[in-house]
Amino acid sequence: MQAHVGDSIRMTVLSDPPLVGEIVEVLGPDGAPPYRVKFPNGHELVMNPSPDTIIEHKRPR
């Protein structure tokens, strides 16, 4: 799994809508996890995504 700052991360949670956050820091080498993720409610966490997590890459402007 590879990501860049600004990409979105989508996690499926049982019985709830998916959690979506923005990757604000990539802590692993060459885009690899762990990632610091900020959620719309302002909370941030450092995470290693599970295999069912989806990275949505930011489109270049």
PDB file of N, CA, C and O in Angstrom:
ATOM      1  N   MET A   1       0.849  -1.164   0.000  1.00  0.00           N
ATOM      2  CA  MET A   1       0.000   0.000   0.000  1.00  0.00           C
ATOM      3  C   MET A   1       0.898   1.232   0.000  1.00  0.00           C
ATOM      4  O   MET A   1       1.823   1.320   0.789  1.00  0.00           O
ATOM      5  N   GLN A   2       0.615   2.159  -0.895  1.00  0.00           N
ATOM      6  CA  GLN A   2       1.396   3.379  -0.991  1.00  0.00           C
ATOM      7  C   GLN A   2       0.461   4.578  -1.020  1.00  0.00           C
ATOM      8  O   GLN A   2      -0.599   4.526  -1.647  1.00  0.00           O
ATOM      9  N   ALA A   3       0.855   5.640  -0.345  1.00  0.00           N
ATOM     10  CA  ALA A   3       0.026   6.839  -0.282  1.00  0.00           C
ATOM     11  C   ALA A   3       0.923   8.063  -0.226  1.00  0.00           C
ATOM     12  O   ALA A   3       2.135   7.964  -0.001  1.00  0.00           O
ATOM     13  N   HIS A   4       0.288   9.217  -0.416  1.00  0.00           N
ATOM     14  CA  HIS A   4       0.977  10.499  -0.364  1.00  0.00           C
ATOM     15  C   HIS A   4       0.147  11.454   0.481  1.00  0.00           C
ATOM     16  O   HIS A   4      -1.071  11.272   0.630  1.00  0.00           O
ATOM     17  N   VAL A   5       0.792  12.481   1.003  1.00  0.00           N
ATOM     18  CA  VAL A   5       0.077  13.507   1.756  1.00  0.00           C
ATOM     19  C   VAL A   5      -1.019  14.082   0.866  1.00  0.00           C
ATOM     20  O   VAL A   5      -0.796  14.345  -0.317  1.00  0.00           O
ATOM     21  N   GLY A   6      -2.212  14.208   1.429  1.00  0.00           N
ATOM     22  CA  GLY A   6      -3.352  14.729   0.689  1.00  0.00           C
ATOM     23  C   GLY A   6      -4.274  13.650   0.167  1.00  0.00           C
ATOM     24  O   GLY A   6      -5.414  13.933  -0.205  1.00  0.00           O
ATOM     25  N   ASP A   7      -3.806  12.395   0.111  1.00  0.00           N
ATOM     26  CA  ASP A   7      -4.674  11.296  -0.305  1.00  0.00           C
ATOM     27  C   ASP A   7      -5.725  11.048   0.777  1.00  0.00           C
ATOM     28  O   ASP A   7      -5.524  11.384   1.949  1.00  0.00           O
ATOM     29  N   SER A   8      -6.834  10.461   0.371  1.00  0.00           N
ATOM     30  CA  SER A   8      -7.877  10.076   1.324  1.00  0.00           C
ATOM     31  C   SER A   8      -7.730   8.605   1.660  1.00  0.00           C
ATOM     32  O   SER A   8      -7.247   7.814   0.853  1.00  0.00           O
ATOM     33  N   ILE A   9      -8.133   8.260   2.851  1.00  0.00           N
ATOM     34  CA  ILE A   9      -8.112   6.868   3.280  1.00  0.00           C
ATOM     35  C   ILE A   9      -9.519   6.515   3.739  1.00  0.00           C
ATOM     36  O   ILE A   9     -10.152   7.269   4.473  1.00  0.00           O
ATOM     37  N   ARG A  10     -10.038   5.395   3.249  1.00  0.00           N
ATOM     38  CA  ARG A  10     -11.418   4.971   3.531  1.00  0.00           C
ATOM     39  C   ARG A  10     -11.374   3.612   4.217  1.00  0.00           C
ATOM     40  O   ARG A  10     -10.810   2.665   3.692  1.00  0.00           O
ATOM     41  N   MET A  11     -12.004   3.555   5.407  1.00  0.00           N
ATOM     42  CA  MET A  11     -12.028   2.316   6.188  1.00  0.00           C
ATOM     43  C   MET A  11     -13.465   1.900   6.425  1.00  0.00           C
ATOM     44  O   MET A  11     -14.293   2.724   6.838  1.00  0.00           O
ATOM     45  N   THR A  12     -13.752   0.649   6.187  1.00  0.00           N
ATOM     46  CA  THR A  12     -15.081   0.114   6.433  1.00  0.00           C
ATOM     47  C   THR A  12     -15.211  -0.248   7.906  1.00  0.00           C
ATOM     48  O   THR A  12     -14.337  -0.890   8.477  1.00  0.00           O
ATOM     49  N   VAL A  13     -16.290   0.209   8.515  1.00  0.00           N
ATOM     50  CA  VAL A  13     -16.565  -0.079   9.923  1.00  0.00           C
ATOM     51  C   VAL A  13     -17.907  -0.790   9.983  1.00  0.00           C
ATOM     52  O   VAL A  13     -18.877  -0.354   9.371  1.00  0.00           O
ATOM     53  N   LEU A  14     -17.976  -1.895  10.723  1.00  0.00           N
ATOM     54  CA  LEU A  14     -19.223  -2.649  10.812  1.00  0.00           C
ATOM     55  C   LEU A  14     -20.356  -1.782  11.345  1.00  0.00           C
ATOM     56  O   LEU A  14     -20.191  -1.048  12.316  1.00  0.00           O
ATOM     57  N   SER A  15     -21.490  -1.857  10.690  1.00  0.00           N
ATOM     58  CA  SER A  15     -22.744  -1.201  11.061  1.00  0.00           C
ATOM     59  C   SER A  15     -22.703   0.332  11.028  1.00  0.00           C
ATOM     60  O   SER A  15     -23.580   0.973  11.555  1.00  0.00           O
ATOM     61  N   ASP A  16     -21.669   0.906  10.442  1.00  0.00           N
ATOM     62  CA  ASP A  16     -21.577   2.358  10.314  1.00  0.00           C
ATOM     63  C   ASP A  16     -21.161   2.706   8.892  1.00  0.00           C
ATOM     64  O   ASP A  16     -20.629   1.867   8.172  1.00  0.00           O
ATOM     65  N   PRO A  17     -21.366   3.968   8.484  1.00  0.00           N
ATOM     66  CA  PRO A  17     -20.813   4.355   7.186  1.00  0.00           C
ATOM     67  C   PRO A  17     -19.289   4.313   7.254  1.00  0.00           C
ATOM     68  O   PRO A  17     -18.715   4.390   8.346  1.00  0.00           O
ATOM     69  N   PRO A  18     -18.617   4.199   6.117  1.00  0.00           N
ATOM     70  CA  PRO A  18     -17.147   4.146   6.135  1.00  0.00           C
ATOM     71  C   PRO A  18     -16.550   5.395   6.779  1.00  0.00           C
ATOM     72  O   PRO A  18     -17.108   6.483   6.683  1.00  0.00           O
ATOM     73  N   LEU A  19     -15.420   5.216   7.442  1.00  0.00           N
ATOM     74  CA  LEU A  19     -14.665   6.349   7.978  1.00  0.00           C
ATOM     75  C   LEU A  19     -13.731   6.832   6.887  1.00  0.00           C
ATOM     76  O   LEU A  19     -13.021   6.042   6.268  1.00  0.00           O
ATOM     77  N   VAL A  20     -13.712   8.128   6.644  1.00  0.00           N
ATOM     78  CA  VAL A  20     -12.843   8.703   5.627  1.00  0.00           C
ATOM     79  C   VAL A  20     -12.014   9.802   6.270  1.00  0.00           C
ATOM     80  O   VAL A  20     -12.547  10.669   6.967  1.00  0.00           O
ATOM     81  N   GLY A  21     -10.710   9.746   6.058  1.00  0.00           N
ATOM     82  CA  GLY A  21      -9.812  10.761   6.582  1.00  0.00           C
ATOM     83  C   GLY A  21      -8.803  11.165   5.534  1.00  0.00           C
ATOM     84  O   GLY A  21      -8.712  10.561   4.463  1.00  0.00           O
ATOM     85  N   GLU A  22      -8.033  12.204   5.846  1.00  0.00           N
ATOM     86  CA  GLU A  22      -7.001  12.687   4.938  1.00  0.00           C
ATOM     87  C   GLU A  22      -5.631  12.335   5.506  1.00  0.00           C
ATOM     88  O   GLU A  22      -5.372  12.555   6.699  1.00  0.00           O
ATOM     89  N   ILE A  23      -4.766  11.815   4.668  1.00  0.00           N
ATOM     90  CA  ILE A  23      -3.401  11.512   5.091  1.00  0.00           C
ATOM     91  C   ILE A  23      -2.640  12.828   5.160  1.00  0.00           C
ATOM     92  O   ILE A  23      -2.525  13.542   4.164  1.00  0.00           O
ATOM     93  N   VAL A  24      -2.160  13.157   6.360  1.00  0.00           N
ATOM     94  CA  VAL A  24      -1.446  14.411   6.556  1.00  0.00           C
ATOM     95  C   VAL A  24       0.056  14.195   6.726  1.00  0.00           C
ATOM     96  O   VAL A  24       0.827  15.159   6.664  1.00  0.00           O
ATOM     97  N   GLU A  25       0.467  12.929   6.912  1.00  0.00           N
ATOM     98  CA  GLU A  25       1.896  12.617   7.011  1.00  0.00           C
ATOM     99  C   GLU A  25       2.097  11.142   6.702  1.00  0.00           C
ATOM    100  O   GLU A  25       1.346  10.295   7.164  1.00  0.00           O
ATOM    101  N   VAL A  26       3.115  10.862   5.894  1.00  0.00           N
ATOM    102  CA  VAL A  26       3.507   9.486   5.585  1.00  0.00           C
ATOM    103  C   VAL A  26       4.766   9.201   6.392  1.00  0.00           C
ATOM    104  O   VAL A  26       5.784   9.884   6.229  1.00  0.00           O
ATOM    105  N   LEU A  27       4.709   8.220   7.277  1.00  0.00           N
ATOM    106  CA  LEU A  27       5.812   7.946   8.195  1.00  0.00           C
ATOM    107  C   LEU A  27       6.713   6.813   7.735  1.00  0.00           C
ATOM    108  O   LEU A  27       7.818   6.657   8.252  1.00  0.00           O
ATOM    109  N   GLY A  28       6.257   6.005   6.771  1.00  0.00           N
ATOM    110  CA  GLY A  28       7.062   4.905   6.262  1.00  0.00           C
ATOM    111  C   GLY A  28       7.858   5.333   5.037  1.00  0.00           C
ATOM    112  O   GLY A  28       7.620   6.398   4.466  1.00  0.00           O
ATOM    113  N   PRO A  29       8.798   4.498   4.616  1.00  0.00           N
ATOM    114  CA  PRO A  29       9.606   4.818   3.442  1.00  0.00           C
ATOM    115  C   PRO A  29       8.807   4.667   2.145  1.00  0.00           C
ATOM    116  O   PRO A  29       7.980   3.762   2.011  1.00  0.00           O
ATOM    117  N   ASP A  30       9.032   5.565   1.200  1.00  0.00           N
ATOM    118  CA  ASP A  30       8.460   5.474  -0.148  1.00  0.00           C
ATOM    119  C   ASP A  30       6.937   5.340  -0.158  1.00  0.00           C
ATOM    120  O   ASP A  30       6.383   4.555  -0.922  1.00  0.00           O
ATOM    121  N   GLY A  31       6.250   6.056   0.699  1.00  0.00           N
ATOM    122  CA  GLY A  31       4.791   6.045   0.702  1.00  0.00           C
ATOM    123  C   GLY A  31       4.152   4.913   1.472  1.00  0.00           C
ATOM    124  O   GLY A  31       2.936   4.755   1.472  1.00  0.00           O
ATOM    125  N   ALA A  32       4.959   4.117   2.158  1.00  0.00           N
ATOM    126  CA  ALA A  32       4.430   2.977   2.914  1.00  0.00           C
ATOM    127  C   ALA A  32       3.920   3.423   4.287  1.00  0.00           C
ATOM    128  O   ALA A  32       4.307   4.471   4.794  1.00  0.00           O
ATOM    129  N   PRO A  33       3.021   2.632   4.886  1.00  0.00           N
ATOM    130  CA  PRO A  33       2.536   2.952   6.228  1.00  0.00           C
ATOM    131  C   PRO A  33       3.680   2.908   7.243  1.00  0.00           C
ATOM    132  O   PRO A  33       4.709   2.312   6.959  1.00  0.00           O
ATOM    133  N   PRO A  34       3.456   3.489   8.410  1.00  0.00           N
ATOM    134  CA  PRO A  34       2.217   4.052   8.943  1.00  0.00           C
ATOM    135  C   PRO A  34       1.957   5.457   8.401  1.00  0.00           C
ATOM    136  O   PRO A  34       2.851   6.127   7.890  1.00  0.00           O
ATOM    137  N   TYR A  35       0.684   5.877   8.555  1.00  0.00           N
ATOM    138  CA  TYR A  35       0.231   7.189   8.110  1.00  0.00           C
ATOM    139  C   TYR A  35      -0.390   7.942   9.277  1.00  0.00           C
ATOM    140  O   TYR A  35      -1.058   7.356  10.116  1.00  0.00           O
ATOM    141  N   ARG A  36      -0.171   9.265   9.302  1.00  0.00           N
ATOM    142  CA  ARG A  36      -0.909  10.116  10.233  1.00  0.00           C
ATOM    143  C   ARG A  36      -2.145  10.577   9.465  1.00  0.00           C
ATOM    144  O   ARG A  36      -2.037  11.135   8.378  1.00  0.00           O
ATOM    145  N   VAL A  37      -3.321  10.305  10.028  1.00  0.00           N
ATOM    146  CA  VAL A  37      -4.592  10.564   9.352  1.00  0.00           C
ATOM    147  C   VAL A  37      -5.413  11.544  10.181  1.00  0.00           C
ATOM    148  O   VAL A  37      -5.511  11.403  11.402  1.00  0.00           O
ATOM    149  N   LYS A  38      -5.993  12.544   9.498  1.00  0.00           N
ATOM    150  CA  LYS A  38      -6.867  13.511  10.156  1.00  0.00           C
ATOM    151  C   LYS A  38      -8.287  13.287   9.653  1.00  0.00           C
ATOM    152  O   LYS A  38      -8.521  13.193   8.455  1.00  0.00           O
ATOM    153  N   PHE A  39      -9.227  13.212  10.592  1.00  0.00           N
ATOM    154  CA  PHE A  39     -10.630  12.976  10.277  1.00  0.00           C
ATOM    155  C   PHE A  39     -11.413  14.291  10.333  1.00  0.00           C
ATOM    156  O   PHE A  39     -10.964  15.259  10.949  1.00  0.00           O
ATOM    157  N   PRO A  40     -12.573  14.347   9.690  1.00  0.00           N
ATOM    158  CA  PRO A  40     -13.355  15.586   9.642  1.00  0.00           C
ATOM    159  C   PRO A  40     -13.688  16.171  11.021  1.00  0.00           C
ATOM    160  O   PRO A  40     -13.869  17.381  11.150  1.00  0.00           O
ATOM    161  N   ASN A  41     -13.752  15.335  12.048  1.00  0.00           N
ATOM    162  CA  ASN A  41     -14.059  15.841  13.393  1.00  0.00           C
ATOM    163  C   ASN A  41     -12.834  16.437  14.093  1.00  0.00           C
ATOM    164  O   ASN A  41     -12.909  16.850  15.245  1.00  0.00           O
ATOM    165  N   GLY A  42     -11.686  16.467  13.393  1.00  0.00           N
ATOM    166  CA  GLY A  42     -10.470  17.058  13.937  1.00  0.00           C
ATOM    167  C   GLY A  42      -9.521  16.076  14.598  1.00  0.00           C
ATOM    168  O   GLY A  42      -8.376  16.415  14.882  1.00  0.00           O
ATOM    169  N   HIS A  43      -9.970  14.863  14.870  1.00  0.00           N
ATOM    170  CA  HIS A  43      -9.101  13.865  15.489  1.00  0.00           C
ATOM    171  C   HIS A  43      -8.036  13.398  14.503  1.00  0.00           C
ATOM    172  O   HIS A  43      -8.294  13.287  13.310  1.00  0.00           O
ATOM    173  N   GLU A  44      -6.848  13.127  15.034  1.00  0.00           N
ATOM    174  CA  GLU A  44      -5.756  12.572  14.237  1.00  0.00           C
ATOM    175  C   GLU A  44      -5.261  11.307  14.914  1.00  0.00           C
ATOM    176  O   GLU A  44      -5.308  11.186  16.134  1.00  0.00           O
ATOM    177  N   LEU A  45      -4.783  10.375  14.094  1.00  0.00           N
ATOM    178  CA  LEU A  45      -4.159   9.173  14.640  1.00  0.00           C
ATOM    179  C   LEU A  45      -3.128   8.650  13.663  1.00  0.00           C
ATOM    180  O   LEU A  45      -3.173   8.941  12.475  1.00  0.00           O
ATOM    181  N   VAL A  46      -2.176   7.905  14.206  1.00  0.00           N
ATOM    182  CA  VAL A  46      -1.179   7.223  13.384  1.00  0.00           C
ATOM    183  C   VAL A  46      -1.666   5.802  13.225  1.00  0.00           C
ATOM    184  O   VAL A  46      -2.013   5.138  14.210  1.00  0.00           O
ATOM    185  N   MET A  47      -1.723   5.335  11.975  1.00  0.00           N
ATOM    186  CA  MET A  47      -2.302   4.013  11.744  1.00  0.00           C
ATOM    187  C   MET A  47      -1.555   3.225  10.680  1.00  0.00           C
ATOM    188  O   MET A  47      -0.930   3.795   9.784  1.00  0.00           O
ATOM    189  N   ASN A  48      -1.636   1.920  10.825  1.00  0.00           N
ATOM    190  CA  ASN A  48      -1.238   0.969   9.799  1.00  0.00           C
ATOM    191  C   ASN A  48      -2.539   0.410   9.248  1.00  0.00           C
ATOM    192  O   ASN A  48      -3.248  -0.306   9.951  1.00  0.00           O
ATOM    193  N   PRO A  49      -2.890   0.742   8.001  1.00  0.00           N
ATOM    194  CA  PRO A  49      -4.178   0.321   7.464  1.00  0.00           C
ATOM    195  C   PRO A  49      -4.298  -1.193   7.346  1.00  0.00           C
ATOM    196  O   PRO A  49      -3.319  -1.892   7.109  1.00  0.00           O
ATOM    197  N   SER A  50      -5.535  -1.671   7.492  1.00  0.00           N
ATOM    198  CA  SER A  50      -5.819  -3.095   7.286  1.00  0.00           C
ATOM    199  C   SER A  50      -5.918  -3.368   5.784  1.00  0.00           C
ATOM    200  O   SER A  50      -6.035  -2.434   4.984  1.00  0.00           O
ATOM    201  N   PRO A  51      -5.882  -4.632   5.384  1.00  0.00           N
ATOM    202  CA  PRO A  51      -5.925  -4.962   3.954  1.00  0.00           C
ATOM    203  C   PRO A  51      -7.186  -4.480   3.235  1.00  0.00           C
ATOM    204  O   PRO A  51      -7.161  -4.277   2.029  1.00  0.00           O
ATOM    205  N   ASP A  52      -8.285  -4.268   3.953  1.00  0.00           N
ATOM    206  CA  ASP A  52      -9.514  -3.826   3.292  1.00  0.00           C
ATOM    207  C   ASP A  52      -9.653  -2.296   3.249  1.00  0.00           C
ATOM    208  O   ASP A  52     -10.670  -1.771   2.831  1.00  0.00           O
ATOM    209  N   THR A  53      -8.614  -1.583   3.659  1.00  0.00           N
ATOM    210  CA  THR A  53      -8.609  -0.121   3.596  1.00  0.00           C
ATOM    211  C   THR A  53      -8.326   0.321   2.169  1.00  0.00           C
ATOM    212  O   THR A  53      -7.519  -0.273   1.474  1.00  0.00           O
ATOM    213  N   ILE A  54      -8.994   1.386   1.733  1.00  0.00           N
ATOM    214  CA  ILE A  54      -8.818   1.897   0.380  1.00  0.00           C
ATOM    215  C   ILE A  54      -8.153   3.264   0.438  1.00  0.00           C
ATOM    216  O   ILE A  54      -8.578   4.136   1.197  1.00  0.00           O
ATOM    217  N   ILE A  55      -7.100   3.434  -0.370  1.00  0.00           N
ATOM    218  CA  ILE A  55      -6.451   4.727  -0.523  1.00  0.00           C
ATOM    219  C   ILE A  55      -7.004   5.367  -1.787  1.00  0.00           C
ATOM    220  O   ILE A  55      -6.983   4.763  -2.859  1.00  0.00           O
ATOM    221  N   GLU A  56      -7.522   6.575  -1.672  1.00  0.00           N
ATOM    222  CA  GLU A  56      -8.007   7.318  -2.833  1.00  0.00           C
ATOM    223  C   GLU A  56      -7.004   8.428  -3.091  1.00  0.00           C
ATOM    224  O   GLU A  56      -6.898   9.373  -2.306  1.00  0.00           O
ATOM    225  N   HIS A  57      -6.249   8.276  -4.170  1.00  0.00           N
ATOM    226  CA  HIS A  57      -5.168   9.219  -4.459  1.00  0.00           C
ATOM    227  C   HIS A  57      -5.711  10.570  -4.891  1.00  0.00           C
ATOM    228  O   HIS A  57      -6.689  10.648  -5.644  1.00  0.00           O
ATOM    229  N   LYS A  58      -5.071  11.620  -4.390  1.00  0.00           N
ATOM    230  CA  LYS A  58      -5.447  12.978  -4.732  1.00  0.00           C
ATOM    231  C   LYS A  58      -5.140  13.202  -6.206  1.00  0.00           C
ATOM    232  O   LYS A  58      -4.079  12.820  -6.696  1.00  0.00           O
ATOM    233  N   ARG A  59      -6.064  13.800  -6.907  1.00  0.00           N
ATOM    234  CA  ARG A  59      -5.864  14.061  -8.336  1.00  0.00           C
ATOM    235  C   ARG A  59      -5.021  15.316  -8.497  1.00  0.00           C
ATOM    236  O   ARG A  59      -5.244  16.315  -7.802  1.00  0.00           O
ATOM    237  N   PRO A  60      -4.058  15.283  -9.420  1.00  0.00           N
ATOM    238  CA  PRO A  60      -3.270  16.501  -9.651  1.00  0.00           C
ATOM    239  C   PRO A  60      -4.151  17.611 -10.199  1.00  0.00           C
ATOM    240  O   PRO A  60      -5.095  17.356 -10.932  1.00  0.00           O
ATOM    241  N   ARG A  61      -3.832  18.839  -9.830  1.00  0.00           N
ATOM    242  CA  ARG A  61      -4.637  19.977 -10.283  1.00  0.00           C
ATOM    243  C   ARG A  61      -4.129  20.510 -11.582  1.00  0.00           C
ATOM    244  O   ARG A  61      -3.104  20.506 -12.006  1.00  0.00           O
TER     245      ARG A  61
END
